[in-house]
PDB file of C-alpha atoms and ligand atoms in Angstrom:
ATOM      1  CA  UNK A 112       0.000   0.000   0.000  1.00  0.00           C
ATOM      2  CA  UNK A 113       1.455   3.335  -1.096  1.00  0.00           C
ATOM      3  CA  UNK A 114      -0.525   5.951   0.707  1.00  0.00           C
ATOM      4  CA  UNK A 115      -0.508   9.712   1.146  1.00  0.00           C
ATOM      5  CA  UNK A 116      -2.336  11.250   4.106  1.00  0.00           C
ATOM      6  CA  UNK A 117      -3.676  14.726   3.457  1.00  0.00           C
ATOM      7  CA  UNK A 118      -5.333  16.935   6.023  1.00  0.00           C
ATOM      8  CA  UNK A 119      -5.036  20.166   7.937  1.00  0.00           C
ATOM      9  CA  UNK A 120      -2.680  20.476  10.901  1.00  0.00           C
ATOM     10  CA  UNK A 121      -4.183  18.443  13.725  1.00  0.00           C
ATOM     11  CA  UNK A 122      -6.580  16.525  11.463  1.00  0.00           C
ATOM     12  CA  UNK A 123      -5.169  13.279  12.868  1.00  0.00           C
ATOM     13  CA  UNK A 124      -2.737  12.280  10.117  1.00  0.00           C
ATOM     14  CA  UNK A 125      -0.010  11.233  12.527  1.00  0.00           C
ATOM     15  CA  UNK A 126      -2.424   9.385  14.817  1.00  0.00           C
ATOM     16  CA  UNK A 127      -3.929   7.345  11.972  1.00  0.00           C
ATOM     17  CA  UNK A 128      -0.543   6.837  10.285  1.00  0.00           C
ATOM     18  CA  UNK A 129       0.862   5.083  13.363  1.00  0.00           C
ATOM     19  CA  UNK A 130      -2.146   2.723  13.425  1.00  0.00           C
ATOM     20  CA  UNK A 131      -1.980   2.020   9.666  1.00  0.00           C
ATOM     21  CA  UNK A 132       1.771   1.534   9.752  1.00  0.00           C
ATOM     22  CA  UNK A 133       1.344  -1.283  12.291  1.00  0.00           C
ATOM     23  CA  UNK A 134      -1.610  -2.817  10.503  1.00  0.00           C
ATOM     24  CA  UNK A 135      -0.037  -2.908   7.031  1.00  0.00           C
ATOM     25  CA  UNK A 136       3.533  -3.259   8.300  1.00  0.00           C
ATOM     26  CA  UNK A 137       4.855  -0.395   6.184  1.00  0.00           C
ATOM     27  CA  UNK A 138       6.883   2.632   7.308  1.00  0.00           C
ATOM     28  CA  UNK A 139       5.298   5.888   8.438  1.00  0.00           C
ATOM     29  CA  UNK A 140       7.162   8.820   6.918  1.00  0.00           C
ATOM     30  CA  UNK A 141       6.338  12.210   8.417  1.00  0.00           C
ATOM     31  CA  UNK A 142       8.292  15.160   7.050  1.00  0.00           C
ATOM     32  CA  UNK A 143       7.309  17.095  10.182  1.00  0.00           C
ATOM     33  CA  UNK A 144       8.869  14.364  12.391  1.00  0.00           C
ATOM     34  CA  UNK A 145      12.019  14.362  10.231  1.00  0.00           C
ATOM     35  CA  UNK A 146      12.354  18.145  10.604  1.00  0.00           C
ATOM     36  CA  UNK A 147      11.733  17.991  14.352  1.00  0.00           C
ATOM     37  CA  UNK A 148      14.392  15.328  14.840  1.00  0.00           C
ATOM     38  CA  UNK A 149      16.833  17.499  12.840  1.00  0.00           C
ATOM     39  CA  UNK A 150      15.937  20.493  15.008  1.00  0.00           C
ATOM     40  CA  UNK A 151      16.567  18.450  18.135  1.00  0.00           C
ATOM     41  CA  UNK A 152      19.958  17.330  16.825  1.00  0.00           C
ATOM     42  CA  UNK A 153      20.780  20.878  15.735  1.00  0.00           C
ATOM     43  CA  UNK A 154      21.692  19.885  12.155  1.00  0.00           C
ATOM     44  CA  UNK A 155      22.015  22.431   9.334  1.00  0.00           C
ATOM     45  CA  UNK A 156      18.672  21.255   7.957  1.00  0.00           C
ATOM     46  CA  UNK A 157      17.135  21.577  11.418  1.00  0.00           C
ATOM     47  CA  UNK A 158      18.377  25.148  11.829  1.00  0.00           C
ATOM     48  CA  UNK A 159      16.921  26.188   8.479  1.00  0.00           C
ATOM     49  CA  UNK A 160      13.627  24.327   8.954  1.00  0.00           C
ATOM     50  CA  UNK A 161      13.065  25.790  12.431  1.00  0.00           C
ATOM     51  CA  UNK A 162      12.871  29.330  11.045  1.00  0.00           C
ATOM     52  CA  UNK A 163       9.807  28.380   9.013  1.00  0.00           C
ATOM     53  CA  UNK A 164       8.171  25.880  11.348  1.00  0.00           C
ATOM     54  CA  UNK A 165       8.148  28.290  14.297  1.00  0.00           C
ATOM     55  CA  UNK A 166       6.283  30.812  12.148  1.00  0.00           C
ATOM     56  CA  UNK A 167       3.701  28.312  10.896  1.00  0.00           C
ATOM     57  CA  UNK A 168       5.071  28.543   7.343  1.00  0.00           C
ATOM     58  CA  UNK A 169       6.111  25.728   5.025  1.00  0.00           C
ATOM     59  CA  UNK A 170       9.750  24.718   4.826  1.00  0.00           C
ATOM     60  CA  UNK A 171      10.917  25.494   1.250  1.00  0.00           C
ATOM     61  CA  UNK A 172      10.331  22.752  -1.315  1.00  0.00           C
ATOM     62  CA  UNK A 173      14.045  22.394  -2.090  1.00  0.00           C
ATOM     63  CA  UNK A 174      14.751  21.361   1.500  1.00  0.00           C
ATOM     64  CA  UNK A 175      11.889  18.905   1.564  1.00  0.00           C
ATOM     65  CA  UNK A 176      11.673  16.930  -1.665  1.00  0.00           C
ATOM     66  CA  UNK A 177      15.100  15.251  -1.592  1.00  0.00           C
ATOM     67  CA  UNK A 178      14.515  14.001   1.946  1.00  0.00           C
ATOM     68  CA  UNK A 179      11.400  12.174   0.821  1.00  0.00           C
ATOM     69  CA  UNK A 180      13.074  10.896  -2.332  1.00  0.00           C
ATOM     70  CA  UNK A 181      15.918   9.355  -0.318  1.00  0.00           C
ATOM     71  CA  UNK A 182      13.548   7.918   2.248  1.00  0.00           C
ATOM     72  CA  UNK A 183      11.184   6.132  -0.158  1.00  0.00           C
ATOM     73  CA  UNK A 184      14.133   4.627  -1.976  1.00  0.00           C
ATOM     74  CA  UNK A 185      15.152   2.737   1.189  1.00  0.00           C
ATOM     75  CA  UNK A 186      14.550  -1.041   1.091  1.00  0.00           C
ATOM     76  CA  UNK A 187      11.934  -0.967   3.869  1.00  0.00           C
ATOM     77  CA  UNK A 188       9.650   0.988   1.510  1.00  0.00           C
ATOM     78  CA  UNK A 189       9.598  -1.729  -1.135  1.00  0.00           C
ATOM     79  CA  UNK A 190       6.189  -3.042   0.023  1.00  0.00           C
ATOM     80  CA  UNK A 191       4.732   0.406   0.514  1.00  0.00           C
ATOM     81  CA  UNK A 192       4.800   3.465   2.758  1.00  0.00           C
ATOM     82  CA  UNK A 193       2.613   6.079   4.368  1.00  0.00           C
ATOM     83  CA  UNK A 194       3.510   9.676   3.607  1.00  0.00           C
ATOM     84  CA  UNK A 195       2.203  11.986   6.341  1.00  0.00           C
ATOM     85  CA  UNK A 196       2.471  15.711   5.644  1.00  0.00           C
ATOM     86  CA  UNK A 197       4.033  15.340   2.216  1.00  0.00           C
ATOM     87  CA  UNK A 198       3.246  16.549  -0.408  1.00  0.00           C
ATOM     88  CA  UNK A 199       2.002  19.886   0.851  1.00  0.00           C
ATOM     89  CA  UNK A 200       2.246  22.026  -2.282  1.00  0.00           C
ATOM     90  CA  UNK A 201       1.311  21.384  -5.909  1.00  0.00           C
ATOM     91  CA  UNK A 202       5.002  21.522  -6.770  1.00  0.00           C
ATOM     92  CA  UNK A 203       5.805  18.809  -4.213  1.00  0.00           C
ATOM     93  CA  UNK A 204       2.972  16.663  -5.617  1.00  0.00           C
ATOM     94  CA  UNK A 205       4.317  17.018  -9.149  1.00  0.00           C
ATOM     95  CA  UNK A 206       7.827  16.160  -7.978  1.00  0.00           C
ATOM     96  CA  UNK A 207       6.498  13.136  -6.097  1.00  0.00           C
ATOM     97  CA  UNK A 208       4.778  11.942  -9.264  1.00  0.00           C
ATOM     98  CA  UNK A 209       8.098  12.190 -11.110  1.00  0.00           C
ATOM     99  CA  UNK A 210       9.992  10.356  -8.365  1.00  0.00           C
ATOM    100  CA  UNK A 211       7.463   7.519  -8.312  1.00  0.00           C
ATOM    101  CA  UNK A 212       7.412   7.321 -12.090  1.00  0.00           C
ATOM    102  CA  UNK A 213      11.196   7.009 -12.045  1.00  0.00           C
ATOM    103  CA  UNK A 214      10.821   4.100  -9.611  1.00  0.00           C
ATOM    104  CA  UNK A 215       8.163   2.492 -11.797  1.00  0.00           C
ATOM    105  CA  UNK A 216       5.464   2.706  -9.111  1.00  0.00           C
ATOM    106  CA  UNK A 217       2.445   4.838  -8.300  1.00  0.00           C
ATOM    107  CA  UNK A 218       0.317   5.828  -5.332  1.00  0.00           C
ATOM    108  CA  UNK A 219      -2.582   3.534  -4.431  1.00  0.00           C
ATOM    109  CA  UNK A 220      -4.543   6.140  -2.542  1.00  0.00           C
ATOM    110  CA  UNK A 221      -4.541   9.695  -1.209  1.00  0.00           C
ATOM    111  CA  UNK A 222      -6.590   9.782   1.951  1.00  0.00           C
ATOM    112  CA  UNK A 223      -7.861  13.189   2.964  1.00  0.00           C
ATOM    113  CA  UNK A 224      -8.953  13.564   6.597  1.00  0.00           C
ATOM    114  CA  UNK A 225     -11.413  16.424   6.819  1.00  0.00           C
ATOM    115  CA  UNK A 226     -11.807  18.318  10.115  1.00  0.00           C
ATOM    116  CA  UNK A 227     -13.139  21.843  10.744  1.00  0.00           C
ATOM    117  CA  UNK A 228     -10.827  24.671  11.851  1.00  0.00           C
ATOM    118  CA  UNK A 229     -12.688  25.082  15.187  1.00  0.00           C
ATOM    119  CA  UNK A 230     -12.087  21.448  16.140  1.00  0.00           C
ATOM    120  CA  UNK A 231      -8.466  21.697  15.121  1.00  0.00           C
ATOM    121  CA  UNK A 232      -7.731  24.586  17.435  1.00  0.00           C
ATOM    122  CA  UNK A 233      -9.184  22.578  20.366  1.00  0.00           C
ATOM    123  CA  UNK A 234      -7.282  19.451  19.427  1.00  0.00           C
ATOM    124  CA  UNK A 235      -3.905  21.076  19.063  1.00  0.00           C
ATOM    125  CA  UNK A 236      -4.091  22.951  22.332  1.00  0.00           C
ATOM    126  CA  UNK A 237      -4.587  19.594  24.101  1.00  0.00           C
ATOM    127  CA  UNK A 238      -1.987  17.630  22.184  1.00  0.00           C
ATOM    128  CA  UNK A 239       1.016  16.228  24.048  1.00  0.00           C
ATOM    129  CA  UNK A 240       3.791  14.342  22.304  1.00  0.00           C
ATOM    130  CA  UNK A 241       6.650  12.024  23.214  1.00  0.00           C
ATOM    131  CA  UNK A 242      10.125  11.868  21.715  1.00  0.00           C
ATOM    132  CA  UNK A 243       9.386   8.284  20.606  1.00  0.00           C
ATOM    133  CA  UNK A 244       6.753   9.583  18.185  1.00  0.00           C
ATOM    134  CA  UNK A 245       3.612   8.758  20.183  1.00  0.00           C
ATOM    135  CA  UNK A 246       0.924  11.427  20.304  1.00  0.00           C
ATOM    136  CA  UNK A 247      -1.648  11.945  23.052  1.00  0.00           C
ATOM    137  CA  UNK A 248      -4.464  14.348  23.837  1.00  0.00           C
ATOM    138  CA  UNK A 249      -5.135  15.455  27.402  1.00  0.00           C
ATOM    139  CA  UNK A 250      -8.899  14.785  26.962  1.00  0.00           C
ATOM    140  CA  UNK A 251      -9.396  12.562  23.891  1.00  0.00           C
ATOM    141  CA  UNK A 252      -6.460  10.217  24.282  1.00  0.00           C
ATOM    142  CA  UNK A 253      -4.740  10.694  27.636  1.00  0.00           C
ATOM    143  CA  UNK A 254      -1.744   8.615  28.691  1.00  0.00           C
ATOM    144  CA  UNK A 255      -2.288   6.152  31.553  1.00  0.00           C
ATOM    145  CA  UNK A 256      -0.089   8.262  33.817  1.00  0.00           C
ATOM    146  CA  UNK A 257      -0.330  12.037  33.431  1.00  0.00           C
ATOM    147  CA  UNK A 258       2.583  13.541  31.497  1.00  0.00           C
ATOM    148  CA  UNK A 259       4.277  10.153  30.869  1.00  0.00           C
ATOM    149  CA  UNK A 260       4.369   8.117  27.655  1.00  0.00           C
ATOM    150  CA  UNK A 261       2.640   4.700  27.846  1.00  0.00           C
ATOM    151  CA  UNK A 262       5.137   3.047  25.498  1.00  0.00           C
ATOM    152  CA  UNK A 263       8.534   4.353  26.573  1.00  0.00           C
ATOM    153  CA  UNK A 264       7.984   6.153  29.927  1.00  0.00           C
ATOM    154  CA  UNK A 265       9.353   9.349  28.334  1.00  0.00           C
ATOM    155  CA  UNK A 266       8.166  12.745  29.531  1.00  0.00           C
ATOM    156  CA  UNK A 267       5.438  14.259  27.353  1.00  0.00           C
ATOM    157  CA  UNK A 268       5.715  17.803  26.056  1.00  0.00           C
ATOM    158  CA  UNK A 269       3.836  20.334  23.957  1.00  0.00           C
ATOM    159  CA  UNK A 270       5.054  21.088  20.424  1.00  0.00           C
ATOM    160  CA  UNK A 271       6.333  24.635  20.048  1.00  0.00           C
ATOM    161  CA  UNK A 272       4.194  25.230  16.973  1.00  0.00           C
ATOM    162  CA  UNK A 273       1.030  24.292  18.913  1.00  0.00           C
ATOM    163  CA  UNK A 274       0.762  27.792  20.406  1.00  0.00           C
ATOM    164  CA  UNK A 275      -2.560  29.286  19.317  1.00  0.00           C
ATOM    165  CA  UNK A 276      -1.115  32.110  17.131  1.00  0.00           C
ATOM    166  CA  UNK A 277       1.068  29.611  15.295  1.00  0.00           C
ATOM    167  CA  UNK A 278      -1.820  27.176  14.855  1.00  0.00           C
ATOM    168  CA  UNK A 279      -3.865  29.945  13.209  1.00  0.00           C
ATOM    169  CA  UNK A 280      -0.996  30.670  10.804  1.00  0.00           C
ATOM    170  CA  UNK A 281      -0.546  26.944  10.064  1.00  0.00           C
ATOM    171  CA  UNK A 282      -4.230  26.698   9.180  1.00  0.00           C
ATOM    172  CA  UNK A 283      -3.933  29.673   6.860  1.00  0.00           C
ATOM    173  CA  UNK A 284      -0.857  28.181   5.197  1.00  0.00           C
ATOM    174  CA  UNK A 285      -2.784  24.948   4.729  1.00  0.00           C
ATOM    175  CA  UNK A 286      -5.825  26.646   3.186  1.00  0.00           C
ATOM    176  CA  UNK A 287      -3.648  28.548   0.723  1.00  0.00           C
ATOM    177  CA  UNK A 288      -0.909  26.087  -0.182  1.00  0.00           C
ATOM    178  CA  UNK A 289      -2.069  22.567   0.642  1.00  0.00           C
ATOM    179  CA  UNK A 290      -5.817  22.534  -0.049  1.00  0.00           C
ATOM    180  CA  UNK A 291      -5.292  22.840  -3.827  1.00  0.00           C
ATOM    181  CA  UNK A 292      -3.931  19.280  -3.606  1.00  0.00           C
ATOM    182  CA  UNK A 293      -7.472  18.017  -3.027  1.00  0.00           C
ATOM    183  CA  UNK A 294      -8.379  19.006  -6.570  1.00  0.00           C
ATOM    184  CA  UNK A 295      -5.044  17.774  -7.900  1.00  0.00           C
ATOM    185  CA  UNK A 296      -5.631  14.266  -6.548  1.00  0.00           C
ATOM    186  CA  UNK A 297      -9.342  14.289  -7.351  1.00  0.00           C
ATOM    187  CA  UNK A 298      -8.365  14.657 -10.992  1.00  0.00           C
ATOM    188  CA  UNK A 299      -6.025  11.686 -10.801  1.00  0.00           C
ATOM    189  CA  UNK A 300      -8.858   9.586  -9.309  1.00  0.00           C
ATOM    190  CA  UNK A 301      -6.825   8.655  -6.211  1.00  0.00           C
ATOM    191  CA  UNK A 302      -8.540  10.845  -3.646  1.00  0.00           C
ATOM    192  CA  UNK A 303     -10.691   9.436  -0.872  1.00  0.00           C
ATOM    193  CA  UNK A 304     -12.055  11.793   1.776  1.00  0.00           C
ATOM    194  CA  UNK A 305     -13.117  10.702   5.250  1.00  0.00           C
ATOM    195  CA  UNK A 306     -14.558  12.911   7.922  1.00  0.00           C
ATOM    196  CA  UNK A 307     -12.352  13.081  11.016  1.00  0.00           C
ATOM    197  CA  UNK A 308     -14.635  11.862  13.836  1.00  0.00           C
ATOM    198  CA  UNK A 309     -14.881  12.894  17.476  1.00  0.00           C
ATOM    199  CA  UNK A 310     -13.021   9.785  18.526  1.00  0.00           C
ATOM    200  CA  UNK A 311      -9.814   8.275  17.198  1.00  0.00           C
ATOM    201  CA  UNK A 312     -11.338   4.761  16.983  1.00  0.00           C
ATOM    202  CA  UNK A 313     -14.319   5.962  14.954  1.00  0.00           C
ATOM    203  CA  UNK A 314     -11.964   7.751  12.584  1.00  0.00           C
ATOM    204  CA  UNK A 315      -9.844   4.598  12.211  1.00  0.00           C
ATOM    205  CA  UNK A 316     -13.003   2.645  11.267  1.00  0.00           C
ATOM    206  CA  UNK A 317     -13.816   5.190   8.559  1.00  0.00           C
ATOM    207  CA  UNK A 318     -10.244   5.101   7.313  1.00  0.00           C
ATOM    208  CA  UNK A 319     -10.093   1.295   7.146  1.00  0.00           C
ATOM    209  CA  UNK A 320     -13.461   1.143   5.364  1.00  0.00           C
ATOM    210  CA  UNK A 321     -12.203   3.663   2.837  1.00  0.00           C
ATOM    211  CA  UNK A 322      -8.946   1.762   2.276  1.00  0.00           C
ATOM    212  CA  UNK A 323     -10.794  -1.545   1.854  1.00  0.00           C
ATOM    213  CA  UNK A 324     -12.339  -0.115  -1.254  1.00  0.00           C
ATOM    214  CA  UNK A 325      -8.979   0.781  -2.795  1.00  0.00           C
TER     215      UNK A 325
HETATM  216  P1  AP5 B 663       3.660  18.374  10.668  1.00  0.00           P
HETATM  217  O1  AP5 B 663       4.400  17.770  11.783  1.00  0.00           O
HETATM  218  O2  AP5 B 663       3.308  17.544   9.502  1.00  0.00           O
HETATM  219  O3  AP5 B 663       2.384  19.072  11.271  1.00  0.00           O
HETATM  220  P2  AP5 B 663       0.918  19.315  10.697  1.00  0.00           P
HETATM  221  O4  AP5 B 663       0.630  18.972   9.288  1.00  0.00           O
HETATM  222  O5  AP5 B 663       0.627  20.690  11.094  1.00  0.00           O
HETATM  223  O6  AP5 B 663       0.067  18.249  11.379  1.00  0.00           O
HETATM  224  P3  AP5 B 663       0.144  17.829  12.854  1.00  0.00           P
HETATM  225  O7  AP5 B 663       1.264  16.878  13.091  1.00  0.00           O
HETATM  226  O8  AP5 B 663       0.071  19.060  13.724  1.00  0.00           O
HETATM  227  O9  AP5 B 663      -1.263  17.105  12.994  1.00  0.00           O
HETATM  228  P4  AP5 B 663      -1.713  15.632  12.617  1.00  0.00           P
HETATM  229  O10 AP5 B 663      -2.661  15.698  11.468  1.00  0.00           O
HETATM  230  O11 AP5 B 663      -0.557  14.688  12.525  1.00  0.00           O
HETATM  231  O12 AP5 B 663      -2.602  15.324  13.904  1.00  0.00           O
HETATM  232  P5  AP5 B 663      -2.326  14.365  15.151  1.00  0.00           P
HETATM  233  O13 AP5 B 663      -2.518  12.951  14.753  1.00  0.00           O
HETATM  234  O14 AP5 B 663      -1.095  14.726  15.870  1.00  0.00           O
HETATM  235  O15 AP5 B 663       4.471  19.638  10.125  1.00  0.00           O
HETATM  236  C1  AP5 B 663       4.992  20.609  11.021  1.00  0.00           C
HETATM  237  C2  AP5 B 663       5.659  21.727  10.232  1.00  0.00           C
HETATM  238  O16 AP5 B 663       6.759  21.182   9.455  1.00  0.00           O
HETATM  239  C3  AP5 B 663       4.767  22.413   9.185  1.00  0.00           C
HETATM  240  O17 AP5 B 663       4.028  23.468   9.753  1.00  0.00           O
HETATM  241  C4  AP5 B 663       5.800  22.893   8.172  1.00  0.00           C
HETATM  242  O18 AP5 B 663       6.421  24.083   8.607  1.00  0.00           O
HETATM  243  C5  AP5 B 663       6.846  21.786   8.187  1.00  0.00           C
HETATM  244  N1  AP5 B 663       6.597  20.769   7.132  1.00  0.00           N
HETATM  245  C6  AP5 B 663       6.255  19.463   7.318  1.00  0.00           C
HETATM  246  N2  AP5 B 663       6.097  18.837   6.134  1.00  0.00           N
HETATM  247  C7  AP5 B 663       6.366  19.763   5.168  1.00  0.00           C
HETATM  248  C8  AP5 B 663       6.345  19.742   3.754  1.00  0.00           C
HETATM  249  N3  AP5 B 663       6.008  18.629   3.074  1.00  0.00           N
HETATM  250  N4  AP5 B 663       6.660  20.878   3.082  1.00  0.00           N
HETATM  251  C9  AP5 B 663       6.996  22.005   3.753  1.00  0.00           C
HETATM  252  N5  AP5 B 663       6.997  22.096   5.096  1.00  0.00           N
HETATM  253  C10 AP5 B 663       6.686  20.998   5.803  1.00  0.00           C
HETATM  254  O19 AP5 B 663      -3.611  14.772  16.043  1.00  0.00           O
HETATM  255  C11 AP5 B 663      -3.720  16.049  16.650  1.00  0.00           C
HETATM  256  C12 AP5 B 663      -4.310  15.933  18.071  1.00  0.00           C
HETATM  257  O20 AP5 B 663      -5.667  15.522  18.007  1.00  0.00           O
HETATM  258  C13 AP5 B 663      -3.615  14.893  18.956  1.00  0.00           C
HETATM  259  O21 AP5 B 663      -3.575  15.376  20.269  1.00  0.00           O
HETATM  260  C14 AP5 B 663      -4.506  13.652  18.847  1.00  0.00           C
HETATM  261  O22 AP5 B 663      -4.416  12.831  19.992  1.00  0.00           O
HETATM  262  C15 AP5 B 663      -5.876  14.265  18.664  1.00  0.00           C
HETATM  263  N6  AP5 B 663      -6.749  13.494  17.779  1.00  0.00           N
HETATM  264  C16 AP5 B 663      -6.379  12.887  16.608  1.00  0.00           C
HETATM  265  N7  AP5 B 663      -7.450  12.308  16.029  1.00  0.00           N
HETATM  266  C17 AP5 B 663      -8.517  12.577  16.832  1.00  0.00           C
HETATM  267  C18 AP5 B 663      -9.906  12.261  16.759  1.00  0.00           C
HETATM  268  N8  AP5 B 663     -10.444  11.569  15.755  1.00  0.00           N
HETATM  269  N9  AP5 B 663     -10.706  12.699  17.748  1.00  0.00           N
HETATM  270  C19 AP5 B 663     -10.190  13.411  18.755  1.00  0.00           C
HETATM  271  N10 AP5 B 663      -8.903  13.741  18.904  1.00  0.00           N
HETATM  272  C20 AP5 B 663      -8.057  13.331  17.938  1.00  0.00           C
HETATM  273 MG1   MG B 664       1.548  14.939  12.623  1.00  0.00          MG
HETATM  274 ZN1   ZN B 665       7.279   7.573  24.179  1.00  0.00          ZN
END
């Protein structure tokens, strides 16, 4: 299964990607996670990416596309992959098409998770994350022990770009630069849209139903 997850910030891409990655046994590739790990390790890429991420803007295409190209060429992607947060611009989508064509493969599905802006602001203010990649929500998906990750016992923290002003800018960036991808993938016949539900489990059911039809 070669899958792209589309959706606004906080739509639940990462949450569903982790579940799908286990179910289909294919890697979950999040450009946001790759940037954040580079920021943490203070790499050149991390320093550049941070300037944009902290403002709620997109990291420039030229810093983003090669990372994905290298990653999907790794052997663990031979049976498929889940791209979470990439592509995010029409240019990135066109470049992805070229990369896949060069590899002699194509996407099976582009799954768009649709959630309203009001819900997103609530979700992101309650999100807590762990270094291991697990994501929680203080109300919707709390850890067993407050502030501590269920899987690795790590301390949970809030993402810097989850401050309300930054969330509002991220939503605006998404409306302007990423939403045109819905039409792009509609035209290619690969788009499936599911409504992000109030609960994670209900959303997973919708997602699995949608993917069964692919
Ligand atoms: P990225 O890390 O991709 O962030 P994002 O797209 O803004 O999305 P999020 O990770 O915030 O949300 P999500 O959809 O994964 O939701 P989650 O599952 O966590 O990118 C960060 C930044 O990096 C970008 O702003 C940009 O600057 C840069 N970047 C990344 N990729 C790039 C690219 N390709 N090009 C250029 N720049 C790029 O869920 C959110 C919360 O809601 C959680 O607390 C969760 O527990 C809860 N929740 C999830 N589902 C449900 C549900 N159904 N019901 C209730 N609660 C739920
Ligand atoms: Mg995410
Ligand atoms: Zn953890």
